[in-house]
Short mmCIF file of C-alpha atoms in Angstrom, two decimals:
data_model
loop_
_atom_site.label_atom_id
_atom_site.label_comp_id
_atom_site.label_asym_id
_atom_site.label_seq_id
_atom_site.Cartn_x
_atom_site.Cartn_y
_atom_site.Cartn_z
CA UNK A 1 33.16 -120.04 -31.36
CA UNK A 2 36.70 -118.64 -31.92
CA UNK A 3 38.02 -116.52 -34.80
CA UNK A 4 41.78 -117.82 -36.33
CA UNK A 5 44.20 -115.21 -36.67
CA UNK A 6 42.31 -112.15 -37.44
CA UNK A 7 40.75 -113.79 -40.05
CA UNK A 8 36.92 -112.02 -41.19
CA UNK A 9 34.39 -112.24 -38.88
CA UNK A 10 31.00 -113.87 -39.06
CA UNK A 11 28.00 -112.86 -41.22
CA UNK A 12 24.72 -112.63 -40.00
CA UNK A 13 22.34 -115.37 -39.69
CA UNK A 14 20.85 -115.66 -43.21
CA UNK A 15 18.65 -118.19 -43.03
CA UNK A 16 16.13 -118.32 -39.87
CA UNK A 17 13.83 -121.48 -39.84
CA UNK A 18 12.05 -122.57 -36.42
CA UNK A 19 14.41 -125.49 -36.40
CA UNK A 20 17.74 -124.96 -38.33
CA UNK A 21 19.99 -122.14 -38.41
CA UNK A 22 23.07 -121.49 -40.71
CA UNK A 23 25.51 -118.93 -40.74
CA UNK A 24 28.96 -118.92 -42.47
CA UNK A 25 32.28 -117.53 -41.86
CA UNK A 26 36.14 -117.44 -42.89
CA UNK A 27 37.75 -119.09 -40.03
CA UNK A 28 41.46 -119.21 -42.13
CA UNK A 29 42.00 -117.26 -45.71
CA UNK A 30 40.13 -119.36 -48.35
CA UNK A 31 38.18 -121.29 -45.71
CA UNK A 32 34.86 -121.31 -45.04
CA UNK A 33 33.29 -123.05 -41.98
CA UNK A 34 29.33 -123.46 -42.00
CA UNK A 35 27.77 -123.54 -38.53
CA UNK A 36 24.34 -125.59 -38.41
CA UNK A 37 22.56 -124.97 -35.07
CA UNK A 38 19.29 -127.04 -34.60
CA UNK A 39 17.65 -130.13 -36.21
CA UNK A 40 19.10 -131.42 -39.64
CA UNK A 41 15.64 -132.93 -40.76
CA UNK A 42 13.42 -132.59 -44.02
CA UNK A 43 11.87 -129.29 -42.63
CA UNK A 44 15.34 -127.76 -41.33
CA UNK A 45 16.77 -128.77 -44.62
CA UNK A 46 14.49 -127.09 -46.22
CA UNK A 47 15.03 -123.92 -44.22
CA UNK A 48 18.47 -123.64 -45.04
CA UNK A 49 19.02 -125.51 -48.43
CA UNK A 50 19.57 -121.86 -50.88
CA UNK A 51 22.22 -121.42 -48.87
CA UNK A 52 23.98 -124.33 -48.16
CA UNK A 53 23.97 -124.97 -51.74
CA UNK A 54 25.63 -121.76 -52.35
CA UNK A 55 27.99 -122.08 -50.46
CA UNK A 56 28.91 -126.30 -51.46
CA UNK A 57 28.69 -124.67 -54.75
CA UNK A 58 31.14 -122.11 -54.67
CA UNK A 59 33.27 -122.85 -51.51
CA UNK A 60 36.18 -125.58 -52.18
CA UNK A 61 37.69 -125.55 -48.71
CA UNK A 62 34.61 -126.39 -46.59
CA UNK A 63 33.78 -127.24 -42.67
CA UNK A 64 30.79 -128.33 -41.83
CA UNK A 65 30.38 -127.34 -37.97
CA UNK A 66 27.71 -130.26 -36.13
CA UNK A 67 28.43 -129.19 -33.38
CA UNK A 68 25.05 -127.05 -32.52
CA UNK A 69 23.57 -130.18 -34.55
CA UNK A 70 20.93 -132.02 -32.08
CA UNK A 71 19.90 -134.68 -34.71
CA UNK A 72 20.03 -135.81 -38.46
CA UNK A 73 17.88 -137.72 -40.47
CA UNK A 74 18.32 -139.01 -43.74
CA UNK A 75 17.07 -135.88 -45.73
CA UNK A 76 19.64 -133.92 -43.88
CA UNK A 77 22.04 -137.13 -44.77
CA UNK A 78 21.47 -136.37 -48.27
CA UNK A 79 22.21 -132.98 -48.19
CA UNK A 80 25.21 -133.41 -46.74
CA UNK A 81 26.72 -135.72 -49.12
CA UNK A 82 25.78 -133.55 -52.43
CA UNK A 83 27.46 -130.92 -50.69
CA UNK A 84 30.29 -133.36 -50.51
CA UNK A 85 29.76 -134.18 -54.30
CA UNK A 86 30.07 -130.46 -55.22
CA UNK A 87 32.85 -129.41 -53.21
CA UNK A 88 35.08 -132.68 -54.63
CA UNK A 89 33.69 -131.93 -58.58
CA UNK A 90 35.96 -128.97 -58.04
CA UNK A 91 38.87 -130.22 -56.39
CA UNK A 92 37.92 -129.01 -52.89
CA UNK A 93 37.84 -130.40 -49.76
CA UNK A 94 35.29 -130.61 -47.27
CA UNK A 95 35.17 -131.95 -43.35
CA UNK A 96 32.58 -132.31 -40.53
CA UNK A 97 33.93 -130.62 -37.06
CA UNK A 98 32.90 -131.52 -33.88
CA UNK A 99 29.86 -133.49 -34.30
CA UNK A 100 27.78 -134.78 -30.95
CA UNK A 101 27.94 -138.44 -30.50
CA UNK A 102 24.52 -139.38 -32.08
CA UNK A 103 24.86 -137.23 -34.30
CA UNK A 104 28.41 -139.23 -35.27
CA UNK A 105 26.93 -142.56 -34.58
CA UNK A 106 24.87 -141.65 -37.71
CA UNK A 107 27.71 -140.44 -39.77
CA UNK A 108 29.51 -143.62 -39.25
CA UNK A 109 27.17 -146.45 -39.19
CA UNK A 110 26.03 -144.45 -43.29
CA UNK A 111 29.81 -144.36 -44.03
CA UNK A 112 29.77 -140.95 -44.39
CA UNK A 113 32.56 -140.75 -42.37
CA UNK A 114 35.01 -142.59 -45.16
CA UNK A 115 34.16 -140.07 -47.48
CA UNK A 116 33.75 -136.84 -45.41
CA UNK A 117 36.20 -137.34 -42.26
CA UNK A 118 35.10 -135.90 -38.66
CA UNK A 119 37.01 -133.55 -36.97
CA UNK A 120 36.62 -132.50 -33.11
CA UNK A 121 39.60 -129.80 -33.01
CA UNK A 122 39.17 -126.96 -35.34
CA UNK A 123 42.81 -126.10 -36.36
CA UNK A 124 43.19 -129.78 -37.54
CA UNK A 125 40.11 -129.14 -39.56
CA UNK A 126 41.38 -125.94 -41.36
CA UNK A 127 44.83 -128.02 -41.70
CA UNK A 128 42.80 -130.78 -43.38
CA UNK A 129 40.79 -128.73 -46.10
CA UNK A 130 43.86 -126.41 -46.93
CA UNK A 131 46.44 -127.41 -49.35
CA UNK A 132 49.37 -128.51 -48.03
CA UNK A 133 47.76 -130.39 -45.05
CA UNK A 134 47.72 -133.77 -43.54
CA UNK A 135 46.62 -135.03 -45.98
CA UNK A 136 47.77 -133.61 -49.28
CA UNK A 137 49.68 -136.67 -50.52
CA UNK A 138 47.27 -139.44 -49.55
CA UNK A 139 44.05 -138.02 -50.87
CA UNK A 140 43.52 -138.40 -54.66
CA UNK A 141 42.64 -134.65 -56.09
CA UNK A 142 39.26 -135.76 -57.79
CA UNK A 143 37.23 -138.44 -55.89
CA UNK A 144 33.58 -138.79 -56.14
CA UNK A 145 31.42 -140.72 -53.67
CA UNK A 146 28.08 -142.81 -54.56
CA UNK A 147 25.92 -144.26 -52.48
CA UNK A 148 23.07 -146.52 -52.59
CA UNK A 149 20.97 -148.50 -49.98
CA UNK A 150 19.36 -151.73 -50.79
CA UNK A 151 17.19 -154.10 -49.39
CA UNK A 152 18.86 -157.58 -48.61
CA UNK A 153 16.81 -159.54 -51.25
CA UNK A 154 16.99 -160.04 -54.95
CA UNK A 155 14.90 -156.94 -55.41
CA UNK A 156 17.79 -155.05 -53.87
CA UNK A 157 20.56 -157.19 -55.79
CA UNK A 158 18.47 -155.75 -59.54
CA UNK A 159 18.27 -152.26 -58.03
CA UNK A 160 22.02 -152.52 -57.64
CA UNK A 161 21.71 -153.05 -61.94
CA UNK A 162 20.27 -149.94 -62.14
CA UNK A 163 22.63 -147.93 -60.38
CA UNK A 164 25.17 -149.29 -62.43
CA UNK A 165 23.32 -148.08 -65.43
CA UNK A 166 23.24 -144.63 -63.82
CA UNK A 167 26.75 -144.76 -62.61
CA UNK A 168 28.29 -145.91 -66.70
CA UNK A 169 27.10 -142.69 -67.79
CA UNK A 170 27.71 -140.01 -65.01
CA UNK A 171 30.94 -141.45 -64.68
CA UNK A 172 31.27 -142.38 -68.55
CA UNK A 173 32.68 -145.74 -67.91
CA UNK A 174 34.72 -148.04 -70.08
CA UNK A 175 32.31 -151.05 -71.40
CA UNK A 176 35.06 -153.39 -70.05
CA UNK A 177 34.74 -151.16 -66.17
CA UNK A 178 31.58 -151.15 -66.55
CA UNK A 179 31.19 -154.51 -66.98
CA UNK A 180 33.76 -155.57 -64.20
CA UNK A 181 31.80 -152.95 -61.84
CA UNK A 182 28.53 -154.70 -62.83
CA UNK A 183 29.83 -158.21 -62.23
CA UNK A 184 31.51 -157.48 -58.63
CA UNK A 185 28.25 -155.83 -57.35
CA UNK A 186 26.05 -158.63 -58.32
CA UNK A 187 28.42 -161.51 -56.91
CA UNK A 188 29.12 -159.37 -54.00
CA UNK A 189 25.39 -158.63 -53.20
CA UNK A 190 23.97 -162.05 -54.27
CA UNK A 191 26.91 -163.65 -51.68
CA UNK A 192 25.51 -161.40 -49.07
CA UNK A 193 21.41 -162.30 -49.96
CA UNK A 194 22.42 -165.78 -49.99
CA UNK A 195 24.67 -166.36 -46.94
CA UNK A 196 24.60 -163.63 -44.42
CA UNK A 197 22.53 -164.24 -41.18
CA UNK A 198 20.93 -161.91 -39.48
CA UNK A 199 21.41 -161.11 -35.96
CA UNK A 200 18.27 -161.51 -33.69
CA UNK A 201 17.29 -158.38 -32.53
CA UNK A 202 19.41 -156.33 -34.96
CA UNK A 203 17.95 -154.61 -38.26
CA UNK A 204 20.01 -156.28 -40.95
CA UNK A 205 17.45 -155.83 -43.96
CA UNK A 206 19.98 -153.30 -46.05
CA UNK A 207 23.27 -153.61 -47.67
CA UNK A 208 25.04 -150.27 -47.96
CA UNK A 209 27.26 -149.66 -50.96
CA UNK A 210 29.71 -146.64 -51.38
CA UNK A 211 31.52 -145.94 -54.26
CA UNK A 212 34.34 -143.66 -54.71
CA UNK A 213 35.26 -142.80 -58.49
CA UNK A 214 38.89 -141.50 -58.64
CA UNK A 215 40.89 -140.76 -61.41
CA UNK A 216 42.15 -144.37 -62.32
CA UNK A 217 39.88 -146.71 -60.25
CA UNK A 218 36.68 -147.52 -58.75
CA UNK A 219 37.05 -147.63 -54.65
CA UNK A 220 33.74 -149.89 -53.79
CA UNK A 221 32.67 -150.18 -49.91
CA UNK A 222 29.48 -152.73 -49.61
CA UNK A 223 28.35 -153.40 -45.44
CA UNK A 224 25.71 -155.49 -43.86
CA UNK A 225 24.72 -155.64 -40.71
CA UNK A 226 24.48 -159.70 -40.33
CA UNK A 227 26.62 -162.44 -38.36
CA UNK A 228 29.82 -162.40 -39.19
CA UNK A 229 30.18 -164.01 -42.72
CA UNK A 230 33.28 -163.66 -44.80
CA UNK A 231 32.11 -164.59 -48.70
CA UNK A 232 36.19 -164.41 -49.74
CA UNK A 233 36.41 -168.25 -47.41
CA UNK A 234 34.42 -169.47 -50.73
CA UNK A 235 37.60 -169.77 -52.39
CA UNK A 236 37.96 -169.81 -56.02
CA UNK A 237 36.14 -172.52 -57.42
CA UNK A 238 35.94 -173.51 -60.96
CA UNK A 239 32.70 -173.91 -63.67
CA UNK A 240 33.55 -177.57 -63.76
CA UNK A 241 33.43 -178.35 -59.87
CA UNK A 242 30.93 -175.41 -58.66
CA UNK A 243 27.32 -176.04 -59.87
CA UNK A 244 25.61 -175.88 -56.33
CA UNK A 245 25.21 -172.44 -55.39
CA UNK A 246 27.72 -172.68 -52.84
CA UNK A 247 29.11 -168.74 -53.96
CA UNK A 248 32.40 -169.73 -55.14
CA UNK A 249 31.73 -169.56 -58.87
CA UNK A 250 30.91 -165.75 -58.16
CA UNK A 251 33.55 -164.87 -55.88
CA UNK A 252 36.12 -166.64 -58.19
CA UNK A 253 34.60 -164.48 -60.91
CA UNK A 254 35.03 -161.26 -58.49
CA UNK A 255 38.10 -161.85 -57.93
CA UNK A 256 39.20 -161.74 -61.67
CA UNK A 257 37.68 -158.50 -62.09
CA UNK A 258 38.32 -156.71 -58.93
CA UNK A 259 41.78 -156.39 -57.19
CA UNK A 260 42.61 -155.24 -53.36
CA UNK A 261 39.15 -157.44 -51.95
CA UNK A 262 39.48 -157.30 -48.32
CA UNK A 263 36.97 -158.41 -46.06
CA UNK A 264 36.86 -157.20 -42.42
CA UNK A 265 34.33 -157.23 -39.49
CA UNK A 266 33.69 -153.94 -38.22
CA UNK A 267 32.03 -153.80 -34.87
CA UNK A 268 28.43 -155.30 -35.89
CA UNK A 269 29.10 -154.46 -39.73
CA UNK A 270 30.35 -156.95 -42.40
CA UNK A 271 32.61 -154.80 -44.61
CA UNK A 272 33.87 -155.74 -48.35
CA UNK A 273 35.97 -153.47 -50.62
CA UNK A 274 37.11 -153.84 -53.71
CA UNK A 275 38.74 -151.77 -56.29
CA UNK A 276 38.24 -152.01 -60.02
CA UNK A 277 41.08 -150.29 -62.69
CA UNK A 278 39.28 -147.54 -64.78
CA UNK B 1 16.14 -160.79 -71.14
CA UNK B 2 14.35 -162.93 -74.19
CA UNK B 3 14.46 -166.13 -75.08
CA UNK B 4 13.46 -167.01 -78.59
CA UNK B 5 13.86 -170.45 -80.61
CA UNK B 6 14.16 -171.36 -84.03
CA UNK B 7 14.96 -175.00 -85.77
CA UNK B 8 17.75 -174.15 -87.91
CA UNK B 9 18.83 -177.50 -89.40
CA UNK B 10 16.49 -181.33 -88.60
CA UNK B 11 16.68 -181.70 -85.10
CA UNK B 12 18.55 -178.99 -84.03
CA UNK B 13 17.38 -176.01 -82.40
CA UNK B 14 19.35 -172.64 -81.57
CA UNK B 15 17.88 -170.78 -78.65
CA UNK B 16 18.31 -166.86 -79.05
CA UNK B 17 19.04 -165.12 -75.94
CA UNK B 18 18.93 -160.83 -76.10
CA UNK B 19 19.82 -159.11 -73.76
CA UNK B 20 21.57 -159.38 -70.20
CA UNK B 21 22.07 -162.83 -68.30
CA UNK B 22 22.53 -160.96 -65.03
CA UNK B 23 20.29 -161.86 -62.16
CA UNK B 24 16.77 -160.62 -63.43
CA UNK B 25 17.94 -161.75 -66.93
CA UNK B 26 18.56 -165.28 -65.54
CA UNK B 27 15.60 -165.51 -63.67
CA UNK B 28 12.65 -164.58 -66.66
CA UNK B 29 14.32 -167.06 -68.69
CA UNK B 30 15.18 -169.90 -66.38
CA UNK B 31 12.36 -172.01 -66.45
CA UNK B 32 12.23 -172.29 -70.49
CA UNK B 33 15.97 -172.44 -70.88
CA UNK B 34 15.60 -175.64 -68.04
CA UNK B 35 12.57 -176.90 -70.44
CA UNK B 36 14.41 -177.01 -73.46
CA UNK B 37 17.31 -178.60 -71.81
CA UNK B 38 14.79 -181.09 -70.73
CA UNK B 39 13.49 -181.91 -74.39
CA UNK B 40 15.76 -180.89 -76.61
CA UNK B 41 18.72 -183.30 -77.84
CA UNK B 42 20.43 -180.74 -80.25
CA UNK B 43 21.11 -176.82 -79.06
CA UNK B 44 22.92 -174.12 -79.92
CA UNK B 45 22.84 -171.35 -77.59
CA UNK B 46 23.40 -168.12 -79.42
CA UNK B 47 25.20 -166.02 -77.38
CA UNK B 48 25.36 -163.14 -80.08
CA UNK B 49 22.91 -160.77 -78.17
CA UNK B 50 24.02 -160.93 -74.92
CA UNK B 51 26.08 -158.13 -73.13
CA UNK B 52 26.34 -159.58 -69.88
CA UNK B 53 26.82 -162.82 -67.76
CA UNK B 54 27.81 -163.72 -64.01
CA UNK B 55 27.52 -166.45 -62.03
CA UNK B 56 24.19 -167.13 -62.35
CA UNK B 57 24.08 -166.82 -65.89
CA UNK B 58 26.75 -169.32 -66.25
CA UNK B 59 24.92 -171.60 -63.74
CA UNK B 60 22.20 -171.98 -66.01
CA UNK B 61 24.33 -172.69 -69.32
CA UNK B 62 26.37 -174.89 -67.10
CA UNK B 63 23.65 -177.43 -65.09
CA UNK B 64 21.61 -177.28 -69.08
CA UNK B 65 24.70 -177.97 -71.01
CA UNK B 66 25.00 -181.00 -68.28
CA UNK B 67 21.49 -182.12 -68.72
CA UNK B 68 21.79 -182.33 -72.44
CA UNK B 69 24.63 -184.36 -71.96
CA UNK B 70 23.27 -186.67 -69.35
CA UNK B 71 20.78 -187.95 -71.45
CA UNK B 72 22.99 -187.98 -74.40
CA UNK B 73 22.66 -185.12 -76.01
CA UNK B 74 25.36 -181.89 -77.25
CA UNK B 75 24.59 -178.68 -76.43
CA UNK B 76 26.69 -175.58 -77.85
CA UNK B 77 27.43 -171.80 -77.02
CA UNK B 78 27.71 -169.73 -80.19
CA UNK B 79 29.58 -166.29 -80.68
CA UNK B 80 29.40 -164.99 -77.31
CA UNK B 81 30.92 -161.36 -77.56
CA UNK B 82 34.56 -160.70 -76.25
CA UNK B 83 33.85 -159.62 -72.74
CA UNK B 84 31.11 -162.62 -72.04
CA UNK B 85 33.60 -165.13 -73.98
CA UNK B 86 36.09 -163.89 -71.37
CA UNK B 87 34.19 -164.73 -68.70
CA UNK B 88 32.96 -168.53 -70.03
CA UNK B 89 36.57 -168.98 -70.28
CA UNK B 90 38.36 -167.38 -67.08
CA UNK B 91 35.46 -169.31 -64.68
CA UNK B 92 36.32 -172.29 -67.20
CA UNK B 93 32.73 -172.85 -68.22
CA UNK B 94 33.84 -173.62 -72.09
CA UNK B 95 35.20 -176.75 -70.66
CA UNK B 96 31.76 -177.71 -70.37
CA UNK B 97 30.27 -176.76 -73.26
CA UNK B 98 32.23 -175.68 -75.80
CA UNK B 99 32.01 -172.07 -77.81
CA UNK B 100 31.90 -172.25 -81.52
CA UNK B 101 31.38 -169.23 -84.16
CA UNK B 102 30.80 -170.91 -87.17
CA UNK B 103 27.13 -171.96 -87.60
CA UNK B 104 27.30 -174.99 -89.75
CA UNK B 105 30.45 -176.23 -87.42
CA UNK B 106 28.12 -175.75 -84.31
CA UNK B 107 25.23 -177.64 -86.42
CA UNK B 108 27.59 -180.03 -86.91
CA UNK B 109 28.78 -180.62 -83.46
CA UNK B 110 25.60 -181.15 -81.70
CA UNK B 111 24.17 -183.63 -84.30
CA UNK B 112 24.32 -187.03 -84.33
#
């Protein structure tokens, strides 16, 4: 690995687990670059999770270095993203760099990727995290992400509830953005339960949500993994003409409380967003 | 969600709903809220103690309210707070049953 401009040098390895290595080091002033060598699974989490927590804890301009990565599972997933969590709860910034292709294939089919971005060039990492970067005018200085997976079925569509009732208090919503957020998710996820097909041969029994909580808005991302199926073709429909389940009672109701609803097919992924005012 | 019923002039009953009409809501209650659309003539659905409806929620006040009325009977929705009142009205469900706050004037209007 190369040094930037006689910035420090590395630290020794700090953590040694059979499977998962970590080491840090200050590839550009203020920026810290975490190098994960091995398997990013519940036992190689485990190995290194003291100090990756440290440093998501105390580090706001953050790479996360895959490369040396072999494979990640959900645990390491996880880890990952509260990182993520910690670095933004202080105004930081935090990227992947140079992740192997299965190892991105994961990153991107969990969305991760829209909330931490992947870099494969180093110096266009360091440019991303510092102030002053790419993207210093795009990105919104606080933004939070949330995720939950549920299953396709009305037993995923009430667990969705729930994480609204979590999500009102960590984020201390407004009754009235609370309520909105509660009403999109449940027309949004119903639609989906209701309508989408799945493809033979392809696992389509979760809906992904991400949320993003920024200052003045809620950024929502739901995906499924069905035939293509656009629920926004429903159409506003009115109480007095819509009685028969046909989804446009709910999407008309969406659409009163949501603004920006796109709906695009993404490879095999159906992808809604939404955002809601704060 | 609950679902309780009292008779609160000859006739005329007022079904009590606490709690959220979302989709669980919606579906413990369904099957008595589609009974007492079935036998009642007279009903005032008090809306007082519910924070939240969507479509499916509405779907059930709308296809009862339309089964009262189909076998010519008035059914009601009383003092639904602001943010479900919003929603009867944006998705234009109080064109099918109307919303009333006054108990004697929703006694009133589903009698005789």
């Amino acid at each position: 690995m190369s040094h930037a401009n006689g910035s420090g040098g590395r630290t020794i390895p700090v953590s040694m687990g059979r499977r998962l290595l970590i080491d840090t080091e200050e590839v550009a002033p203020g920026v810290t670059k975490v190098n994960l060598r091995g398997r990013l699974d519940a036992n190689g989490v485990q190995t290194i999770s003291t100090t990756f927590d440290r440093v998501a804890r105390t580090q706001v301009r953050l790479i996360v270095d895959l490369s040396r990565v072999s494979f990640i599972a959900s645990t390491g997933l996880r880890t990952l993203i509260g990182a993520a969590h910690s670095v933004a709860s202080r105004d930081g910034r935090m990227v992947f760099l140079g992740p192997e292709a299965s190892v991105e294939s994961v990153l991107i089919t969990s969305g991760t990727d829209a909330v931490v971005p992947i870099f494969q060039d180093l110096a266009e990492a360091i440019c991303a995290v510092s102030v002053g970067g790419v993207d210093d005018d795009d990105r919104p200085t606080t933004s939070l992400p949330f995720s939950l997976q549920v299953d396709r079925s009305m037993r995923g569509v009430a667990r969705v509830g729930a994480w609204v009732d979590e999500l009102a208090i960590l984020l201390n919503l407004s009754h009235r953005t609370e309520y909105a957020l509660r009403l999109c998710l449940e027309e949004a996820v119903t639609n989906i339960v209701t309508h989408a097909k799945p493809v033979p041969g392809v696992d389509a029994e979760k809906v992904g949500l991400r949320l993003i909580a920024e200052p003045g808005q809620l950024c929502m991302t739901l995906q499924d993994h069905c035939e293509e199926y656009n629920p926004l073709q429903s159409g506003n429909v009115g109480a007095t003409q819509d009685v028969s389940g046909e989804g446009g009672l709910g999407i008309g109701l969406l659409r009163q409380h949501a603004r920006d609803v796109t709906w695009s097919r993404v490879g095999p992924v159906n992808r809604l967003m939404l955002t809601i005012p704060r | 969600m609950r679902l309780e019923t009292e008779e609160v002039a000859p006739g005329v009953s007022k079904i009590n709903l606490t709690g959220r009409l979302d989709i669980g809501g919606t579906q413990e209650i369904e099957l008595h809220f589609n009974a007492l659309a079935g036998s009642q003539r007279a009903i005032i659905v008090d809306l007082s103690q519910v924070d939240f409806i969507a479509s499916l929620g509405l779907r059930l006040l709308i296809v009862g309210a339309r089964t009262v009325q189909r076998k010519g009977g008035r059914m009601i929705l009383f003092r639904p707070p602001i943010a479900v009142e919003a929603v009867l009205v944006s998705s234009g469900t109080d064109n099918v049953v109307g919303i009333l706050r006054d108990l004697d004037e929703a006694i009133h209007a589903v009698s005789g």
